PDB file of C-alpha atoms in Angstrom:
ATOM      1  CA  GLN A   1     -16.898  -5.010  55.929  1.00 66.00           C
ATOM      2  CA  LYS A   2     -13.321  -5.386  56.503  1.00 76.00           C
ATOM      3  CA  GLU A   3     -12.000  -8.463  57.874  1.00 87.00           C
ATOM      4  CA  VAL A   4      -9.998  -6.491  60.316  1.00 92.00           C
ATOM      5  CA  GLU A   5     -10.604  -2.821  61.516  1.00 92.00           C
ATOM      6  CA  GLN A   6      -7.912  -0.467  63.540  1.00 93.00           C
ATOM      7  CA  ASP A   7      -8.406   3.395  63.996  1.00 84.00           C
ATOM      8  CA  PRO A   8      -5.227   4.620  62.467  1.00 79.00           C
ATOM      9  CA  GLY A   9      -4.951   7.274  64.690  1.00 82.00           C
ATOM     10  CA  PRO A  10      -2.917   9.260  65.230  1.00 90.00           C
ATOM     11  CA  LEU A  11      -2.961   8.964  68.701  1.00 94.00           C
ATOM     12  CA  SER A  12      -0.800  11.701  71.078  1.00 96.00           C
ATOM     13  CA  VAL A  13      -0.199  10.769  74.619  1.00 96.00           C
ATOM     14  CA  PRO A  14       1.808  12.404  77.336  1.00 97.00           C
ATOM     15  CA  GLU A  15       4.717  10.545  78.882  1.00 97.00           C
ATOM     16  CA  GLY A  16       3.586   8.103  81.533  1.00 97.00           C
ATOM     17  CA  ALA A  17      -0.191   7.929  80.418  1.00 97.00           C
ATOM     18  CA  ILE A  18      -2.188   4.397  79.569  1.00 97.00           C
ATOM     19  CA  VAL A  19      -2.661   3.572  76.125  1.00 96.00           C
ATOM     20  CA  SER A  20      -5.137   1.377  74.389  1.00 96.00           C
ATOM     21  CA  LEU A  21      -5.275   0.337  71.263  1.00 96.00           C
ATOM     22  CA  ASN A  22      -7.795  -1.826  69.477  1.00 96.00           C
ATOM     23  CA  CYS A  23      -8.684  -3.935  66.570  1.00 96.00           C
ATOM     24  CA  THR A  24     -12.463  -5.458  66.056  1.00 96.00           C
ATOM     25  CA  TYR A  25     -12.795  -8.086  63.390  1.00 95.00           C
ATOM     26  CA  SER A  26     -15.673  -9.853  61.412  1.00 93.00           C
ATOM     27  CA  ASN A  27     -14.601 -13.518  60.930  1.00 89.00           C
ATOM     28  CA  SER A  28     -14.632 -15.835  64.114  1.00 88.00           C
ATOM     29  CA  ALA A  29     -12.115 -18.464  62.558  1.00 87.00           C
ATOM     30  CA  PHE A  30      -9.596 -16.467  63.669  1.00 89.00           C
ATOM     31  CA  GLN A  31      -7.640 -17.790  67.028  1.00 87.00           C
ATOM     32  CA  TYR A  32      -4.087 -16.551  67.470  1.00 89.00           C
ATOM     33  CA  PHE A  33      -3.727 -12.971  67.917  1.00 92.00           C
ATOM     34  CA  MET A  34      -0.529 -10.806  67.453  1.00 92.00           C
ATOM     35  CA  TRP A  35       0.264  -7.348  68.036  1.00 95.00           C
ATOM     36  CA  TYR A  36       3.346  -5.903  65.947  1.00 95.00           C
ATOM     37  CA  ARG A  37       5.289  -2.973  66.614  1.00 96.00           C
ATOM     38  CA  GLN A  38       6.838  -0.784  63.848  1.00 93.00           C
ATOM     39  CA  TYR A  39       9.033   2.118  63.804  1.00 93.00           C
ATOM     40  CA  SER A  40       9.182   4.921  61.343  1.00 88.00           C
ATOM     41  CA  ARG A  41      11.468   3.408  58.481  1.00 82.00           C
ATOM     42  CA  LYS A  42      11.388  -0.006  59.508  1.00 86.00           C
ATOM     43  CA  GLY A  43       9.620  -3.621  59.303  1.00 90.00           C
ATOM     44  CA  PRO A  44       7.513  -4.806  61.431  1.00 92.00           C
ATOM     45  CA  GLU A  45       8.197  -6.493  64.884  1.00 91.00           C
ATOM     46  CA  LEU A  46       6.495  -9.653  66.758  1.00 91.00           C
ATOM     47  CA  LEU A  47       5.340  -7.868  70.406  1.00 94.00           C
ATOM     48  CA  MET A  48       2.666 -10.121  72.151  1.00 91.00           C
ATOM     49  CA  TYR A  49       0.863 -13.186  70.954  1.00 89.00           C
ATOM     50  CA  THR A  50      -2.159 -14.768  71.911  1.00 88.00           C
ATOM     51  CA  TYR A  51      -4.159 -17.615  71.611  1.00 83.00           C
ATOM     52  CA  SER A  52      -7.995 -18.183  73.176  1.00 77.00           C
ATOM     53  CA  SER A  53      -9.842 -14.835  75.244  1.00 84.00           C
ATOM     54  CA  GLY A  54      -8.383 -13.710  78.244  1.00 87.00           C
ATOM     55  CA  ASN A  55      -5.139 -11.457  79.292  1.00 90.00           C
ATOM     56  CA  LYS A  56      -1.470 -12.137  78.489  1.00 92.00           C
ATOM     57  CA  GLU A  57       1.324  -9.628  80.197  1.00 94.00           C
ATOM     58  CA  ASP A  58       4.310  -8.788  79.178  1.00 94.00           C
ATOM     59  CA  GLY A  59       5.927  -6.046  81.516  1.00 96.00           C
ATOM     60  CA  ARG A  60       4.240  -2.843  80.676  1.00 97.00           C
ATOM     61  CA  PHE A  61       2.192  -4.570  77.736  1.00 97.00           C
ATOM     62  CA  THR A  62      -1.057  -6.552  78.262  1.00 96.00           C
ATOM     63  CA  ALA A  63      -2.952  -7.927  75.584  1.00 96.00           C
ATOM     64  CA  GLN A  64      -6.713  -8.664  76.026  1.00 96.00           C
ATOM     65  CA  VAL A  65      -9.127 -10.802  73.359  1.00 95.00           C
ATOM     66  CA  ASP A  66     -12.470 -10.997  73.465  1.00 94.00           C
ATOM     67  CA  LYS A  67     -13.710 -13.824  71.222  1.00 91.00           C
ATOM     68  CA  SER A  68     -17.372 -13.139  72.503  1.00 92.00           C
ATOM     69  CA  SER A  69     -17.312  -9.657  71.148  1.00 93.00           C
ATOM     70  CA  LYS A  70     -14.376 -10.162  67.904  1.00 94.00           C
ATOM     71  CA  TYR A  71     -12.362  -7.572  70.212  1.00 94.00           C
ATOM     72  CA  ILE A  72      -8.814  -7.469  70.931  1.00 96.00           C
ATOM     73  CA  SER A  73      -6.750  -4.554  72.851  1.00 96.00           C
ATOM     74  CA  LEU A  74      -3.147  -3.471  73.413  1.00 97.00           C
ATOM     75  CA  PHE A  75      -2.620  -1.658  76.807  1.00 97.00           C
ATOM     76  CA  ILE A  76       0.740  -0.170  77.058  1.00 97.00           C
ATOM     77  CA  ARG A  77       1.146   1.111  80.944  1.00 97.00           C
ATOM     78  CA  ASP A  78       3.396   3.735  81.921  1.00 97.00           C
ATOM     79  CA  SER A  79       4.014   5.111  78.056  1.00 97.00           C
ATOM     80  CA  GLN A  80       7.351   6.141  77.118  1.00 97.00           C
ATOM     81  CA  PRO A  81       9.154   8.067  74.142  1.00 97.00           C
ATOM     82  CA  SER A  82      10.415   5.058  72.425  1.00 96.00           C
ATOM     83  CA  ASP A  83       6.987   3.313  72.469  1.00 97.00           C
ATOM     84  CA  SER A  84       6.308   6.021  69.641  1.00 97.00           C
ATOM     85  CA  ALA A  85       5.427   3.678  66.733  1.00 96.00           C
ATOM     86  CA  THR A  86       2.926   2.081  64.754  1.00 95.00           C
ATOM     87  CA  TYR A  87       0.803  -1.020  66.236  1.00 97.00           C
ATOM     88  CA  LEU A  88      -0.257  -3.134  63.999  1.00 95.00           C
ATOM     89  CA  CYS A  89      -2.560  -6.481  65.003  1.00 96.00           C
ATOM     90  CA  ALA A  90      -2.532  -9.223  62.860  1.00 93.00           C
ATOM     91  CA  LEU A  91      -4.820 -12.474  62.622  1.00 91.00           C
ATOM     92  CA  ARG A  92      -4.752 -15.877  62.289  1.00 86.00           C
ATOM     93  CA  ARG A  93      -7.239 -18.852  61.499  1.00 82.00           C
ATOM     94  CA  ASN A  94      -7.165 -22.048  62.662  1.00 68.00           C
ATOM     95  CA  SER A  95      -6.158 -24.127  59.629  1.00 55.00           C
ATOM     96  CA  GLY A  96      -2.558 -24.971  59.289  1.00 61.00           C
ATOM     97  CA  ASN A  97      -0.546 -22.624  56.327  1.00 63.00           C
ATOM     98  CA  THR A  98      -2.534 -19.602  56.217  1.00 72.00           C
ATOM     99  CA  PRO A  99      -1.569 -16.201  56.300  1.00 79.00           C
ATOM    100  CA  LEU A 100      -1.886 -13.264  58.823  1.00 86.00           C
ATOM    101  CA  VAL A 101      -4.172 -10.938  58.383  1.00 89.00           C
ATOM    102  CA  PHE A 102      -3.262  -7.239  59.722  1.00 92.00           C
ATOM    103  CA  GLY A 103      -5.185  -4.003  60.297  1.00 93.00           C
ATOM    104  CA  LYS A 104      -3.832  -0.731  59.084  1.00 91.00           C
ATOM    105  CA  GLY A 105      -2.175   0.501  62.514  1.00 93.00           C
ATOM    106  CA  THR A 106      -2.303   2.806  64.857  1.00 95.00           C
ATOM    107  CA  ARG A 107       0.463   5.327  64.789  1.00 94.00           C
ATOM    108  CA  LEU A 108       1.227   6.638  68.690  1.00 96.00           C
ATOM    109  CA  SER A 109       3.448   9.325  69.679  1.00 96.00           C
ATOM    110  CA  VAL A 110       4.356   9.485  73.071  1.00 97.00           C
ATOM    111  CA  ILE A 111       5.064  13.177  73.960  1.00 96.00           C
ATOM    112  CA  ALA A 112       7.732  13.981  76.704  1.00 94.00           C
TER     113      ALA A 112
ATOM    114  CA  ASP B   1      22.959 -11.307  64.673  1.00 63.00           C
ATOM    115  CA  ALA B   2      20.638 -13.590  62.885  1.00 61.00           C
ATOM    116  CA  MET B   3      18.690 -10.750  60.765  1.00 91.00           C
ATOM    117  CA  VAL B   4      16.629 -10.568  58.007  1.00 94.00           C
ATOM    118  CA  ILE B   5      18.171  -7.961  55.147  1.00 95.00           C
ATOM    119  CA  GLN B   6      16.604  -6.356  52.381  1.00 96.00           C
ATOM    120  CA  ASN B   7      18.644  -4.442  49.484  1.00 92.00           C
ATOM    121  CA  PRO B   8      17.974  -1.725  48.842  1.00 93.00           C
ATOM    122  CA  ARG B   9      16.542   0.449  51.814  1.00 93.00           C
ATOM    123  CA  TYR B  10      15.075   2.911  48.940  1.00 95.00           C
ATOM    124  CA  GLN B  11      14.549   2.155  45.193  1.00 96.00           C
ATOM    125  CA  VAL B  12      13.594   4.405  42.294  1.00 96.00           C
ATOM    126  CA  THR B  13      12.189   3.681  38.864  1.00 94.00           C
ATOM    127  CA  GLN B  14      10.858   4.423  36.030  1.00 95.00           C
ATOM    128  CA  PHE B  15       7.448   3.516  34.869  1.00 96.00           C
ATOM    129  CA  GLY B  16       7.726   0.297  33.226  1.00 95.00           C
ATOM    130  CA  LYS B  17      11.221  -0.263  33.902  1.00 96.00           C
ATOM    131  CA  PRO B  18      11.380  -3.804  35.423  1.00 96.00           C
ATOM    132  CA  VAL B  19      13.173  -3.810  39.258  1.00 97.00           C
ATOM    133  CA  THR B  20      14.187  -6.362  41.182  1.00 97.00           C
ATOM    134  CA  LEU B  21      14.146  -5.701  45.257  1.00 97.00           C
ATOM    135  CA  SER B  22      16.188  -8.532  47.157  1.00 97.00           C
ATOM    136  CA  CYS B  23      15.904 -10.554  50.705  1.00 97.00           C
ATOM    137  CA  SER B  24      18.697 -12.215  52.368  1.00 97.00           C
ATOM    138  CA  GLN B  25      18.378 -14.172  56.014  1.00 96.00           C
ATOM    139  CA  THR B  26      20.739 -15.495  58.248  1.00 93.00           C
ATOM    140  CA  LEU B  27      18.178 -17.556  60.069  1.00 89.00           C
ATOM    141  CA  ASN B  28      18.338 -20.856  58.067  1.00 89.00           C
ATOM    142  CA  HIS B  29      14.379 -20.110  58.035  1.00 90.00           C
ATOM    143  CA  ASN B  30      12.455 -22.385  55.561  1.00 90.00           C
ATOM    144  CA  VAL B  31       9.839 -19.896  54.741  1.00 90.00           C
ATOM    145  CA  MET B  32      10.098 -16.155  53.265  1.00 93.00           C
ATOM    146  CA  TYR B  33       7.212 -14.546  52.833  1.00 93.00           C
ATOM    147  CA  TRP B  34       6.584 -10.553  50.264  1.00 96.00           C
ATOM    148  CA  TYR B  35       4.507  -8.076  51.592  1.00 96.00           C
ATOM    149  CA  GLN B  36       3.475  -5.004  49.800  1.00 96.00           C
ATOM    150  CA  GLN B  37       2.322  -1.879  52.545  1.00 94.00           C
ATOM    151  CA  LYS B  38       1.239   1.338  51.323  1.00 92.00           C
ATOM    152  CA  SER B  39       1.334   4.673  53.787  1.00 87.00           C
ATOM    153  CA  SER B  40      -1.399   4.081  56.459  1.00 82.00           C
ATOM    154  CA  GLN B  41      -2.751   0.240  55.359  1.00 86.00           C
ATOM    155  CA  ALA B  42      -2.079  -2.979  56.487  1.00 88.00           C
ATOM    156  CA  PRO B  43       0.659  -4.986  54.921  1.00 91.00           C
ATOM    157  CA  LYS B  44      -0.678  -7.020  52.164  1.00 92.00           C
ATOM    158  CA  LEU B  45       0.807 -10.516  51.330  1.00 92.00           C
ATOM    159  CA  LEU B  46       1.582 -10.707  47.740  1.00 95.00           C
ATOM    160  CA  PHE B  47       3.224 -14.707  48.137  1.00 92.00           C
ATOM    161  CA  HIS B  48       5.176 -16.419  50.027  1.00 92.00           C
ATOM    162  CA  TYR B  49       7.876 -19.573  49.819  1.00 92.00           C
ATOM    163  CA  TYR B  50       7.844 -22.398  52.091  1.00 90.00           C
ATOM    164  CA  ASP B  51      11.110 -23.942  50.986  1.00 90.00           C
ATOM    165  CA  LYS B  52      11.235 -24.270  47.124  1.00 92.00           C
ATOM    166  CA  ASP B  53       7.290 -24.653  46.979  1.00 91.00           C
ATOM    167  CA  PHE B  54       5.472 -20.865  45.925  1.00 93.00           C
ATOM    168  CA  ASN B  55       2.412 -19.874  47.114  1.00 91.00           C
ATOM    169  CA  ASN B  56       0.305 -16.865  45.542  1.00 92.00           C
ATOM    170  CA  GLU B  57      -1.930 -15.207  46.869  1.00 90.00           C
ATOM    171  CA  ALA B  58      -5.133 -14.913  44.521  1.00 88.00           C
ATOM    172  CA  ASP B  59      -5.408 -11.370  44.283  1.00 90.00           C
ATOM    173  CA  THR B  60      -1.617 -10.803  43.406  1.00 94.00           C
ATOM    174  CA  PRO B  61      -1.225  -9.082  40.116  1.00 94.00           C
ATOM    175  CA  ASP B  62       0.679 -11.151  37.624  1.00 94.00           C
ATOM    176  CA  ASN B  63       3.078  -8.002  37.058  1.00 95.00           C
ATOM    177  CA  PHE B  64       4.758  -9.358  40.098  1.00 97.00           C
ATOM    178  CA  GLN B  65       7.139 -12.350  40.365  1.00 96.00           C
ATOM    179  CA  SER B  66       9.565 -13.867  43.094  1.00 96.00           C
ATOM    180  CA  ARG B  67      12.354 -16.519  42.674  1.00 96.00           C
ATOM    181  CA  ARG B  68      14.265 -18.207  45.317  1.00 96.00           C
ATOM    182  CA  PRO B  69      17.177 -19.864  44.261  1.00 96.00           C
ATOM    183  CA  ASN B  70      18.130 -21.111  47.993  1.00 94.00           C
ATOM    184  CA  THR B  71      17.504 -21.255  51.215  1.00 93.00           C
ATOM    185  CA  SER B  72      18.861 -17.510  52.321  1.00 95.00           C
ATOM    186  CA  PHE B  73      18.040 -15.753  49.359  1.00 96.00           C
ATOM    187  CA  CYS B  74      14.111 -14.278  47.817  1.00 97.00           C
ATOM    188  CA  PHE B  75      13.834 -11.747  44.892  1.00 97.00           C
ATOM    189  CA  LEU B  76      10.865  -9.720  43.786  1.00 97.00           C
ATOM    190  CA  ASP B  77      10.775  -9.262  40.417  1.00 97.00           C
ATOM    191  CA  ILE B  78       8.257  -6.316  39.437  1.00 97.00           C
ATOM    192  CA  ARG B  79       7.992  -6.743  35.449  1.00 96.00           C
ATOM    193  CA  SER B  80       6.216  -3.688  34.265  1.00 96.00           C
ATOM    194  CA  PRO B  81       5.985  -1.201  37.348  1.00 96.00           C
ATOM    195  CA  GLY B  82       3.201   1.076  37.599  1.00 95.00           C
ATOM    196  CA  LEU B  83       2.297   4.229  39.586  1.00 95.00           C
ATOM    197  CA  GLY B  84      -0.045   2.220  41.734  1.00 95.00           C
ATOM    198  CA  ASP B  85       2.838   0.235  42.925  1.00 96.00           C
ATOM    199  CA  ALA B  86       5.114   2.619  44.561  1.00 96.00           C
ATOM    200  CA  ALA B  87       4.874   1.514  48.248  1.00 96.00           C
ATOM    201  CA  MET B  88       6.876  -0.106  50.981  1.00 95.00           C
ATOM    202  CA  TYR B  89       7.764  -3.884  50.242  1.00 97.00           C
ATOM    203  CA  LEU B  90       8.411  -6.044  53.220  1.00 96.00           C
ATOM    204  CA  CYS B  91      10.217  -9.550  53.104  1.00 96.00           C
ATOM    205  CA  ALA B  92       9.495 -11.736  56.284  1.00 93.00           C
ATOM    206  CA  THR B  93      10.645 -14.744  57.275  1.00 92.00           C
ATOM    207  CA  SER B  94       9.016 -18.005  59.287  1.00 87.00           C
ATOM    208  CA  GLY B  95      10.776 -21.282  60.594  1.00 80.00           C
ATOM    209  CA  THR B  96       7.353 -23.002  59.625  1.00 68.00           C
ATOM    210  CA  PRO B  97       4.248 -21.966  58.013  1.00 65.00           C
ATOM    211  CA  ALA B  98       2.537 -22.953  61.305  1.00 65.00           C
ATOM    212  CA  HIS B  99       0.018 -20.570  63.142  1.00 54.00           C
ATOM    213  CA  THR B 100       2.155 -21.035  65.964  1.00 58.00           C
ATOM    214  CA  ASP B 101       5.406 -19.217  64.518  1.00 70.00           C
ATOM    215  CA  THR B 102       6.655 -15.621  64.496  1.00 78.00           C
ATOM    216  CA  GLN B 103       7.635 -14.139  61.707  1.00 85.00           C
ATOM    217  CA  TYR B 104      10.421 -11.928  61.539  1.00 89.00           C
ATOM    218  CA  PHE B 105      10.587  -8.964  59.087  1.00 92.00           C
ATOM    219  CA  GLY B 106      13.101  -7.293  57.469  1.00 94.00           C
ATOM    220  CA  PRO B 107      13.351  -3.064  57.820  1.00 92.00           C
ATOM    221  CA  GLY B 108      11.917  -2.945  54.108  1.00 94.00           C
ATOM    222  CA  THR B 109      12.743  -1.583  50.665  1.00 96.00           C
ATOM    223  CA  ARG B 110      10.743   1.440  49.969  1.00 95.00           C
ATOM    224  CA  LEU B 111      10.086   1.990  46.163  1.00 96.00           C
ATOM    225  CA  THR B 112       9.159   4.857  44.073  1.00 96.00           C
ATOM    226  CA  VAL B 113       7.868   4.727  40.336  1.00 96.00           C
ATOM    227  CA  LEU B 114       8.254   8.273  38.484  1.00 94.00           C
TER     228      LEU B 114
END
């Protein structure tokens, strides 16, 4: 079983839709959870950063962590064509200098 | 603007011909990372420098080497590229290797091996 599983999509939604992107993980040692957005031919950029279970909201984006289920989500409200990108979850253990473990990414297309 | 710059953006090399990819940063960050990302796959960490200290991931092939001559620059050397090394190579930086620190990525160099 891979450490982090993410449905690669592609996911295509109409403009204005609510989008739900998800990752599951197998190792309970992960304590820090991030979502990166990667536009075509660009490097990933940090979108959301959370620690511990619960919700974190930033504008149209909400990150949700459920440690008991080892499940993390990113919700995008009122999706826009400019949200079309690949979304990567990234997790990190709680022990100093440890690397990020990325999901494969979900490719999202928002159609106007 | 402070940023992470990678050159070239696209690199074509021949099977077995050494190639060097470069990364520079104006963020004055202590840590620089090199990732390999193949199509529809997660970025895979190859190694990172914390200042001058080199940290190699256990499963990074010996074919991949890195140099960091100063804080601003870091190079990825592929000594004998194989067809399986064709990928996007991403450079990233962070202020510290701590779990709370954000990594800033460059735009990547797409490597083609003929």
